[in-house]
Coordinates of C-alpha atoms in Angstrom, one line a residue:
Chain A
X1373 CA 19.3 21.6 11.8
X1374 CA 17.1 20.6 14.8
X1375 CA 18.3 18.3 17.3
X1376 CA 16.7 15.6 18.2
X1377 CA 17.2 13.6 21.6
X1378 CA 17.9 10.0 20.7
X1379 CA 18.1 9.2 24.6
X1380 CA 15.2 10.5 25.5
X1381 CA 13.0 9.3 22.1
X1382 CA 14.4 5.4 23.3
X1383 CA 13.3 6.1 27.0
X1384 CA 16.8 5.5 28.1
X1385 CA 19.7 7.2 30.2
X1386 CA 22.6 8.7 28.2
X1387 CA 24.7 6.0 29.8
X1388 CA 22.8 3.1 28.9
X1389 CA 24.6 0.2 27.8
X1390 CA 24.1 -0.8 24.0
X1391 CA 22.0 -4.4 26.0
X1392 CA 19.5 -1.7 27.5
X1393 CA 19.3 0.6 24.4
X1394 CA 18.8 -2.7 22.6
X1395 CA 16.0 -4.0 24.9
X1396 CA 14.6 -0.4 24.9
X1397 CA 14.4 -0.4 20.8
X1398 CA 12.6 -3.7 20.9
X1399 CA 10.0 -2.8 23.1
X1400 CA 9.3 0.3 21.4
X1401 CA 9.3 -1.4 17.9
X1402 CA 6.8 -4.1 18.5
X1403 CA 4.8 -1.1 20.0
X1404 CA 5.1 1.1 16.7
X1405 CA 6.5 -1.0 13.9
X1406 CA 4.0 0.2 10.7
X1407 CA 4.0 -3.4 9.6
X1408 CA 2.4 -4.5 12.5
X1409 CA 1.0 -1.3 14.8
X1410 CA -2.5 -0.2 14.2
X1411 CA -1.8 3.0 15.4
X1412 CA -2.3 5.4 12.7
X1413 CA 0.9 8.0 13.8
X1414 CA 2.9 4.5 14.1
X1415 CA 4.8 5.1 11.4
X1416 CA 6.3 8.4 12.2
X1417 CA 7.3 6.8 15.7
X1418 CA 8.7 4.0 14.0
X1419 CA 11.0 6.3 12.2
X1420 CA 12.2 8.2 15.2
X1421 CA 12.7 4.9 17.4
X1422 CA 14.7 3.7 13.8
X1423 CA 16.6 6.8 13.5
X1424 CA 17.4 6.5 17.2
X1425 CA 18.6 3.3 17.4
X1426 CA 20.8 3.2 14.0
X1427 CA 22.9 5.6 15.8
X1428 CA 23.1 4.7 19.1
X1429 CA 23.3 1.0 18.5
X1430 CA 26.9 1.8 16.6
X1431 CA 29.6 2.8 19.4
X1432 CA 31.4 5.1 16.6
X1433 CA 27.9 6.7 15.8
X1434 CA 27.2 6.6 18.9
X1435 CA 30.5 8.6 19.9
X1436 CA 29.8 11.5 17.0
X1437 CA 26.3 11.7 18.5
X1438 CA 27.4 12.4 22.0
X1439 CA 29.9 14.8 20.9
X1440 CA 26.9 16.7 19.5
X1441 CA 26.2 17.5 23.3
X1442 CA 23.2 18.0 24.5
X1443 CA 20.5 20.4 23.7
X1444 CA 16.5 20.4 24.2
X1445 CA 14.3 18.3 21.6
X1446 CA 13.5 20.7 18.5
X1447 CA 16.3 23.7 18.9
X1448 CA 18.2 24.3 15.9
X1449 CA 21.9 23.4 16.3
X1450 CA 25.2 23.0 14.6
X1451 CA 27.7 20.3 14.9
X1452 CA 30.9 21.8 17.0
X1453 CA 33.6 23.1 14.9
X1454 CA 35.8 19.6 13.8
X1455 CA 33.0 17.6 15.1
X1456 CA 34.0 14.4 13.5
X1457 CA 31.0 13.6 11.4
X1458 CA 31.6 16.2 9.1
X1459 CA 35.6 15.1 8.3
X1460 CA 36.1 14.0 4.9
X1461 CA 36.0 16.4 2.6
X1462 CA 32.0 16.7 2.7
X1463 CA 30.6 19.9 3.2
X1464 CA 26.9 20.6 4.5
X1465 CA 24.4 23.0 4.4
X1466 CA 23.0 22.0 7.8
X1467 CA 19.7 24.5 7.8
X1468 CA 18.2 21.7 5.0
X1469 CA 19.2 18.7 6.5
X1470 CA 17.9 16.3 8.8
X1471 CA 20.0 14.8 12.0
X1472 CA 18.8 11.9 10.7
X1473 CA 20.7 12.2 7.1
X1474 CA 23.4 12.9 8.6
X1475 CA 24.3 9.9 10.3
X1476 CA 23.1 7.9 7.2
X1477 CA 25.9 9.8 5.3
X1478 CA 28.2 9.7 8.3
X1479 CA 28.0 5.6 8.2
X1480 CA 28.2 5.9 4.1
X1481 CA 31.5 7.6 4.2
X1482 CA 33.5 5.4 7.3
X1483 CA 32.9 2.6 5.3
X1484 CA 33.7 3.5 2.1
X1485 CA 36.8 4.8 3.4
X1486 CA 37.4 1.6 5.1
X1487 CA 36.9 -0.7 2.1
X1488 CA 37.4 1.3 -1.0
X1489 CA 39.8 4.5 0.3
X1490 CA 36.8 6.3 -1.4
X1491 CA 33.2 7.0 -1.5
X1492 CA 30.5 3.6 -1.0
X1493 CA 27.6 3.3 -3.5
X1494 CA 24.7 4.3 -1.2
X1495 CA 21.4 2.8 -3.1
X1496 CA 18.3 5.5 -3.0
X1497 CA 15.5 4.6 -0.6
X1498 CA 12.4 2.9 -1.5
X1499 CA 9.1 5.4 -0.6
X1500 CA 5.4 4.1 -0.8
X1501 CA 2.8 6.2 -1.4
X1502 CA -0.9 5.7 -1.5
X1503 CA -3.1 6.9 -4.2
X1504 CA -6.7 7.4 -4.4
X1505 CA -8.5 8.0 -7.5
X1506 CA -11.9 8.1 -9.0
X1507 CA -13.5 5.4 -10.6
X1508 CA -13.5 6.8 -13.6
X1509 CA -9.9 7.6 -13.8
X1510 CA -9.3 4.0 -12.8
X1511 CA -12.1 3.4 -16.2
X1512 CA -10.3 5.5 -18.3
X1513 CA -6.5 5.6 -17.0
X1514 CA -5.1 8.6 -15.8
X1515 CA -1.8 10.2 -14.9
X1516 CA -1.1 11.5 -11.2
X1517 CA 0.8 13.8 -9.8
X1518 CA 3.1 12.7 -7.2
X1519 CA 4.7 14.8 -4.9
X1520 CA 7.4 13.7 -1.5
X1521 CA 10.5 15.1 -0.1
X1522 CA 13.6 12.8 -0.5
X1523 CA 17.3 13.5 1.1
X1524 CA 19.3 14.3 -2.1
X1525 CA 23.0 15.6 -2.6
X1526 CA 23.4 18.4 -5.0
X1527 CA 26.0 19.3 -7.2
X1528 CA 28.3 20.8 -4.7
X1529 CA 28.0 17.6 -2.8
X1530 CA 25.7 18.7 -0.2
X1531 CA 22.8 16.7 1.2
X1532 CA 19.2 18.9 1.3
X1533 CA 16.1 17.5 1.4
X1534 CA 14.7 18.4 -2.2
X1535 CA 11.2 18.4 -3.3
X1536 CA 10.1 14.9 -5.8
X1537 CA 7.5 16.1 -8.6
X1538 CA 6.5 14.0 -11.3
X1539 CA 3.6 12.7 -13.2
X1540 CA 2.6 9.1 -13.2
X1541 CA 0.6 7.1 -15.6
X1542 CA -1.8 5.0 -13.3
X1543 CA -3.0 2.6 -16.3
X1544 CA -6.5 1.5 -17.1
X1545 CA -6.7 -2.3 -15.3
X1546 CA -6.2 -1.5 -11.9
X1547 CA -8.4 -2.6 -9.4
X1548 CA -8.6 -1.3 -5.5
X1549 CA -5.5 -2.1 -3.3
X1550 CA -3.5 -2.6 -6.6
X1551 CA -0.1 -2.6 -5.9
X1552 CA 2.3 -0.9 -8.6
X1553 CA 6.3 -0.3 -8.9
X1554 CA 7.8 2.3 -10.4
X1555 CA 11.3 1.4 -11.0
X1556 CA 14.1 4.2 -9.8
X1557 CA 11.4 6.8 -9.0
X1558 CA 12.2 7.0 -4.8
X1559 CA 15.5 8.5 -3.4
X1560 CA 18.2 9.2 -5.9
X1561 CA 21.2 7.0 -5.3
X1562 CA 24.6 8.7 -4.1
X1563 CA 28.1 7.7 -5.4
X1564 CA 27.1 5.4 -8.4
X1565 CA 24.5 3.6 -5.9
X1566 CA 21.1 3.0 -8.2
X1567 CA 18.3 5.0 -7.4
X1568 CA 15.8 3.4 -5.1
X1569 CA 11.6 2.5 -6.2
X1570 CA 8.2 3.6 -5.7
X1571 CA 5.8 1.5 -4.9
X1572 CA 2.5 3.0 -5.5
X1573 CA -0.6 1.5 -3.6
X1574 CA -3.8 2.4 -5.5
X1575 CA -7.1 3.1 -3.7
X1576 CA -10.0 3.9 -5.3
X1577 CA -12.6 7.2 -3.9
X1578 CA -15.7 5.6 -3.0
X1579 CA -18.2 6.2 -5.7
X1580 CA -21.6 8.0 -5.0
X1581 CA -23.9 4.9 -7.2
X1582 CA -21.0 2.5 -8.1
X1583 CA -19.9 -0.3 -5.4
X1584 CA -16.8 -2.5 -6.5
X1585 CA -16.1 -5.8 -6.4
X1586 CA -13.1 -6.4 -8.2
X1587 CA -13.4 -5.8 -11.4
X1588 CA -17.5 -6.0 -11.7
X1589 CA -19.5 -2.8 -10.3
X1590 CA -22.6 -2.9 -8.3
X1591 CA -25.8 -0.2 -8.5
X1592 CA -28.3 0.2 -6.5
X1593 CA -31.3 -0.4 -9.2
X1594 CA -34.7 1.6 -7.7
X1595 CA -37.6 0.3 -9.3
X1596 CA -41.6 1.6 -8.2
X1597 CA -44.0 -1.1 -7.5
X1598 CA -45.2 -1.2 -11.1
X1599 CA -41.9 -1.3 -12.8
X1600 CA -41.6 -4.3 -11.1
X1601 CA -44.0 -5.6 -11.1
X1602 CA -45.2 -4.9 -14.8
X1603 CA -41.3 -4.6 -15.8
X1604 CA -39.7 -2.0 -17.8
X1605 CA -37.1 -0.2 -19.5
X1606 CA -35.1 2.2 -17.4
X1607 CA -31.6 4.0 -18.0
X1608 CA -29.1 2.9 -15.8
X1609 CA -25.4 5.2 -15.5
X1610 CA -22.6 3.5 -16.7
X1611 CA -18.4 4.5 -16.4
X1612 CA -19.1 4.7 -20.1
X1613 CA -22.5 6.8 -20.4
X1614 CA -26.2 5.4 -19.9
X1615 CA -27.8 2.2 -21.2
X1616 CA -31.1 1.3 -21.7
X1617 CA -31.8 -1.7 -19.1
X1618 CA -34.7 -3.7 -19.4
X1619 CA -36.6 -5.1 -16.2
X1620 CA -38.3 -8.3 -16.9
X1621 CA -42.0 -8.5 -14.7
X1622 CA -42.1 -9.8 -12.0
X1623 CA -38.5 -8.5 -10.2
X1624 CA -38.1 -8.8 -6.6
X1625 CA -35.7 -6.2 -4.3
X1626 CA -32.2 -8.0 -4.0
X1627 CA -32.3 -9.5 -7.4
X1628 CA -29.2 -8.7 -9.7
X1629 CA -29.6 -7.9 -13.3
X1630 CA -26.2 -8.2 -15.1
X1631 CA -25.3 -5.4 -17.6
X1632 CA -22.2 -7.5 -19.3
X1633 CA -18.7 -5.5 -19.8
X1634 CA -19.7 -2.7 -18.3
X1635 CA -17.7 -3.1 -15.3
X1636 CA -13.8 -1.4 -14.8
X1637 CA -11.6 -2.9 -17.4
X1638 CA -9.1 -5.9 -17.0
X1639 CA -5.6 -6.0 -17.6
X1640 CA -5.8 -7.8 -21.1
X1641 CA -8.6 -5.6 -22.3
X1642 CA -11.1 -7.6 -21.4
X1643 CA -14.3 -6.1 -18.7
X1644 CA -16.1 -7.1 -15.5
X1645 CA -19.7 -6.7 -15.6
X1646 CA -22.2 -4.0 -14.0
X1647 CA -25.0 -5.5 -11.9
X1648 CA -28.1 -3.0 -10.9
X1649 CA -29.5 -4.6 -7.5
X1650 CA -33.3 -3.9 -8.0
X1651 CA -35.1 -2.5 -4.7
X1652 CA -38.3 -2.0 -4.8
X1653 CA -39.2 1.7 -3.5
X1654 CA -42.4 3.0 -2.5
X1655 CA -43.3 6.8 -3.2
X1656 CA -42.6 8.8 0.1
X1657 CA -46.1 11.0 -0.5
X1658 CA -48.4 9.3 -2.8
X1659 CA -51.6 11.1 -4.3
X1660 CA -55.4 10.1 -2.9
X1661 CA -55.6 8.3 -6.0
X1662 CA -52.7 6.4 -6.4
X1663 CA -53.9 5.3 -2.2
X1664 CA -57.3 4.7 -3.6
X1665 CA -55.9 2.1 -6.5
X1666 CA -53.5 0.9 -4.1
X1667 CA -56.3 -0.1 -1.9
X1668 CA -58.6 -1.5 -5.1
X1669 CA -55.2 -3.7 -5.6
X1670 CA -55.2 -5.2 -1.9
X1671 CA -58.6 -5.7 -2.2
X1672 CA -58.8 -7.9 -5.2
X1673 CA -55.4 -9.7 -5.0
X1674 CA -55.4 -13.1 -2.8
X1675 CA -50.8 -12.6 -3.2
X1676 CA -49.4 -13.8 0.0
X1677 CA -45.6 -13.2 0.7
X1678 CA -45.7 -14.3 3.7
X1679 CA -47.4 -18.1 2.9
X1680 CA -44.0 -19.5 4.4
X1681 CA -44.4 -18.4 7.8
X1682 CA -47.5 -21.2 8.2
X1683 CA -50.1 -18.9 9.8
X1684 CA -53.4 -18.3 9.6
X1685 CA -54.0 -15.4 8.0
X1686 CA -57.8 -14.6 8.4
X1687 CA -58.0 -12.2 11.3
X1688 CA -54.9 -10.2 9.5
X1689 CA -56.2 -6.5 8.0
Chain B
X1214 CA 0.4 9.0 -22.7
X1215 CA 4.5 9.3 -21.7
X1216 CA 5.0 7.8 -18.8
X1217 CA 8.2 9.7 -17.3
X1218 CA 10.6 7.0 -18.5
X1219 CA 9.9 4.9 -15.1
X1220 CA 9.3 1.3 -15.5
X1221 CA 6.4 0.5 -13.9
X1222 CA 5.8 -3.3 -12.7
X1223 CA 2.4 -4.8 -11.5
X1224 CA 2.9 -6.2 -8.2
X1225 CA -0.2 -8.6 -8.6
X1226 CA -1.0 -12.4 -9.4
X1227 CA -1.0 -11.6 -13.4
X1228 CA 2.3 -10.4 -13.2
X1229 CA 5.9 -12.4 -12.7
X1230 CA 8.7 -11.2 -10.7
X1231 CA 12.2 -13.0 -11.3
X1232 CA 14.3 -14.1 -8.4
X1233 CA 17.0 -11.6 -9.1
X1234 CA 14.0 -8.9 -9.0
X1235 CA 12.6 -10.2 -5.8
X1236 CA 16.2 -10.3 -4.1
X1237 CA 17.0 -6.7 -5.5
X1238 CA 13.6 -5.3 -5.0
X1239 CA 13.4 -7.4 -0.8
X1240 CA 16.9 -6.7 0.1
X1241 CA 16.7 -10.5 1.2
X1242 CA 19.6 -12.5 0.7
X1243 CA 19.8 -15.3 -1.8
X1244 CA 20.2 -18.0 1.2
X1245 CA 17.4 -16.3 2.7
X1246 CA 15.4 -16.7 -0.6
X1247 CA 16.1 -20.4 -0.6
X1248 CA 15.1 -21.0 2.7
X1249 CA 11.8 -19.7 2.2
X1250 CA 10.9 -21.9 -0.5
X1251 CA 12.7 -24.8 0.7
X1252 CA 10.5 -24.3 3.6
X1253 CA 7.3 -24.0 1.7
X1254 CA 6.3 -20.5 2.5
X1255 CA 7.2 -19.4 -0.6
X1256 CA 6.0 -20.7 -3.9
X1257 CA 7.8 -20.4 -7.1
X1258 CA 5.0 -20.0 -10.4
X1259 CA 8.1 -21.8 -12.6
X1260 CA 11.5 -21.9 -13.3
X1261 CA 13.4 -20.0 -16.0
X1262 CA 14.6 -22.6 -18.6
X1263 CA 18.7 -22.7 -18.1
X1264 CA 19.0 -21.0 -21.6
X1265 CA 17.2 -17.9 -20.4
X1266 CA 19.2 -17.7 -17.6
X1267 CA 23.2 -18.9 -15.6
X1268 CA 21.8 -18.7 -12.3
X1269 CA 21.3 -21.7 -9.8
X1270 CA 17.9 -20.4 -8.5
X1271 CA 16.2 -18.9 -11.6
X1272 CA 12.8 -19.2 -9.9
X1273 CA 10.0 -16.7 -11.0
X1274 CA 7.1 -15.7 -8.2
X1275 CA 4.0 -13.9 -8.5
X1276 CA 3.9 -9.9 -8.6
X1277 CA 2.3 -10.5 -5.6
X1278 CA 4.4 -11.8 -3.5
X1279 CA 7.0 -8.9 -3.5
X1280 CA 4.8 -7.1 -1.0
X1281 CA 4.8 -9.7 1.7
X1282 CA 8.5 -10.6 1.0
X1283 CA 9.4 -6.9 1.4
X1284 CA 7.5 -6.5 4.5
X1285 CA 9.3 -9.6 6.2
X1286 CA 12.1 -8.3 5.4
X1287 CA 12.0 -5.5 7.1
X1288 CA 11.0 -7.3 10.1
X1289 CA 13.7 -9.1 9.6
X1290 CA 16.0 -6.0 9.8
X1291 CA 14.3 -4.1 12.8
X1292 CA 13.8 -7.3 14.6
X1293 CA 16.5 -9.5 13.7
X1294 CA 14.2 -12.5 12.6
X1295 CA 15.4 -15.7 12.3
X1296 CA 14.8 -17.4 9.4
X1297 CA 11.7 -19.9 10.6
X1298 CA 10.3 -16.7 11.8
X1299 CA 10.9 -15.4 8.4
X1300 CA 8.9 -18.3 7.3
X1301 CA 6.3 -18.2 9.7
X1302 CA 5.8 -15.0 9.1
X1303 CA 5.4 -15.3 5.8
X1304 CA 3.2 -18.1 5.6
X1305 CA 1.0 -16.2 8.0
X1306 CA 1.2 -12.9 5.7
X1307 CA -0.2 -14.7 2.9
X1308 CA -3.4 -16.1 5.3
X1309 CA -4.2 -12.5 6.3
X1310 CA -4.0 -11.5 2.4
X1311 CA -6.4 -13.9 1.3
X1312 CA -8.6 -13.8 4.3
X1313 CA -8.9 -9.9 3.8
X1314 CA -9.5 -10.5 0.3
X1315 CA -12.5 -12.6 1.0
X1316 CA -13.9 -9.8 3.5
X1317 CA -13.4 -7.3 0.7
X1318 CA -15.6 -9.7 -1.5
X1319 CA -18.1 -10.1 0.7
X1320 CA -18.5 -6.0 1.9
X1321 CA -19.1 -5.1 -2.0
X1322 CA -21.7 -7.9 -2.6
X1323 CA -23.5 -6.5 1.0

């Protein structure tokens, strides 16, 4: 087990009175707290600052910590012969453990001594995990795998930190920054306490040609001058395969053409729709011809886009 | 497709959530639960008819809501939030929600 300097992660002296460590914790929390720090290793701060101040906050945990003693941040350590967190019957394997499961036990077992002369229920803890998937698995449905480490006690009572595998059927409906719950999936529970949730946040991988807006897709829709101008029928990519789109004459760039249902599916079977965004793209290296009847076109045709501005227009070439 | 025995729950505005589930899922306290509607912050979809249902507050939220409730509920237990926080914080929750929402509506039509 490495030890872990609870002083030193709360910025305080080991003789701090619980009103400084308390003062110390605060700070530090509004600092890191995930819920409310940007900052992206915030979280694993916030655990540390947590895990500090759950046992130094409680004289008696406080008392089992200092009787730890005192070693550098990071060296691996073992509680002192009789050291009184691991009375009680309970044995350890302390190379697979955390400092920080230990005092959640150590708490788990003082009070259920106090209250029931035997072990407390102690409810599994809640994870969140956030997964990204394709578009087309969020089209289709799709099972993930998930994979976290949770503290768990195995059959000989010990606590280890055990690997979590499982699959997980994301189903079709799901739109980006769905949230969903899988009941008893995080920490297993200890002494008869229910095992805790999973609360999965879905993301979705951003797509090379789809954009998403809820549950309707956006495509960018490139159409040549003459397409759009003499309109067409063009085959567009669905989550579903390719349809045949037709371009009425006369499109502008920016104008949305909705292709119905053919969006990501809704939760009660229904669809959003697709919409191609028509832009009008000129070739990059057209032929002397296709520049000699571009230039037979401005010649003839009296069009004006601009007509809006209000200016004379004689003297442009 | 088997779906390892879990019971999955949408947290969204399609789905309910029951009080009991909110106060099992938050690890807020039934007084604490109260308060928030009392106070407006929260806003109950309906109430379970008495049939379906002994207890006193048999309110049923939105899926939705779990998320914020469970994140001032931490607060509440790393800061040791009073309950008009609770409720402030809340309310204010829900304005970032919908005001990131919008932003997200507005990026994909860009």
């Amino acid at each position: 087990m490495k030890f872990k300097d609870y002083y030193e992660i709360l910025g305080v002296s080991r003789t701090a009175t619980s009103d400084e460590i308390k003062k110390a914790y605060r700070k530090l929390a509004h600092q890191y707290h995930p819920d409310i720090s940007k900052d992206p290793a915030g979280e694993e701060k916030f655990k540390e600052i947590g895990e500090a101040y759950a046992t130094l906050k409680d004289s008696e945990k406080r008392a089992a910590y200092d009787a730890l003693g005192s070693h550098p941040s990071g060296q691996e350590f073992r509680p002192p012969p009789n050291w009184s967190g691991s009375q009680g019957g309970q044995s350890y394997s302390f190379d697979d453990i955390d400092l920080s499961d230990l005092f959640a036990n150590f708490t788990g077992r003082r009070q259920g001594e106090q209250h029931h002369g035997g072990h407390r229920p102690i409810p599994g803890q809640d994870y969140e995990l956030a997964i990204q998937i394709s578009l087309e698995d969020a089209y289709h449905g799709t099972m993930v795998d998930l994979n976290f480490t949770v503290p768990e006690y195995d059959n000989q009572g010990q606590l280890k930190r055990v690997a979590h595998t499982f699959k997980a059927r994301i189903p079709k409906g799901v739109s980006h920054g769905q949230k969903l719950l899988l009941r008893g999936k995080g920490g297993k529970g200890a002494n008869g306490g229910k095992n805790g949730n999973l609360y999965l946040n879905i993301g979705f991988i951003a797509h090379p040609l789809f954009r998403v807006a809820e549950h309707d897709l956006l495509i960018d829709l490139p159409v040549t001058v003459w397409e759009a101008t003499l309109g067409a029928t063009v085959k567009v990519p669905t989550l579903d395969g390719p349809v045949n789109l037709k371009i009425p004459a006369g499109m502008n760039s920016g104008k949305k053409l909705r292709i119905k249902d053919r969006g990501l599916p809704k939760q009660n079977q229904a669809h959003g729709d697709l919409f191609a965004v028509v832009q009008i793209v000129v070739s990059p290296n057209p032929s002397e011809q296709e520049i000699a009847l571009m230039k037979q076109v401005a010649e003839i045709s009296s069009f004006n886009p601009r007509v809006h501005f209000g200016l004379d227009t004689t003297n442009e070439k | 497709m088997k779906n390892d025995d879990a019971e999955l729950l949408w947290l969204d505005e399609q789905h309910e959530v029951t009080a009991s589930e909110l106060l099992e899922l938050s690890g807020l306290s039934a007084e604490e639960l109260e308060w928030l509607v009392e106070a407006g912050a929260l806003k109950p979809i309906r109430r379970v008819p008495a049939a379906v249902t002994q207890q006193s507050n048999a309110w049923c939220f939105s899926g939705q809501c779990l998320i914020a409730i469970r994140m001032v509920s931490r607060l509440k237990r790393d800061f040791d939030l009073a309950p008009d926080a609770l409720s402030l914080t809340l309310v204010l929750l829900e304005r970032i929600r919908m005001l990131e929402q919008q932003l997200q509506q507005k990026n994909s039509q860009a």
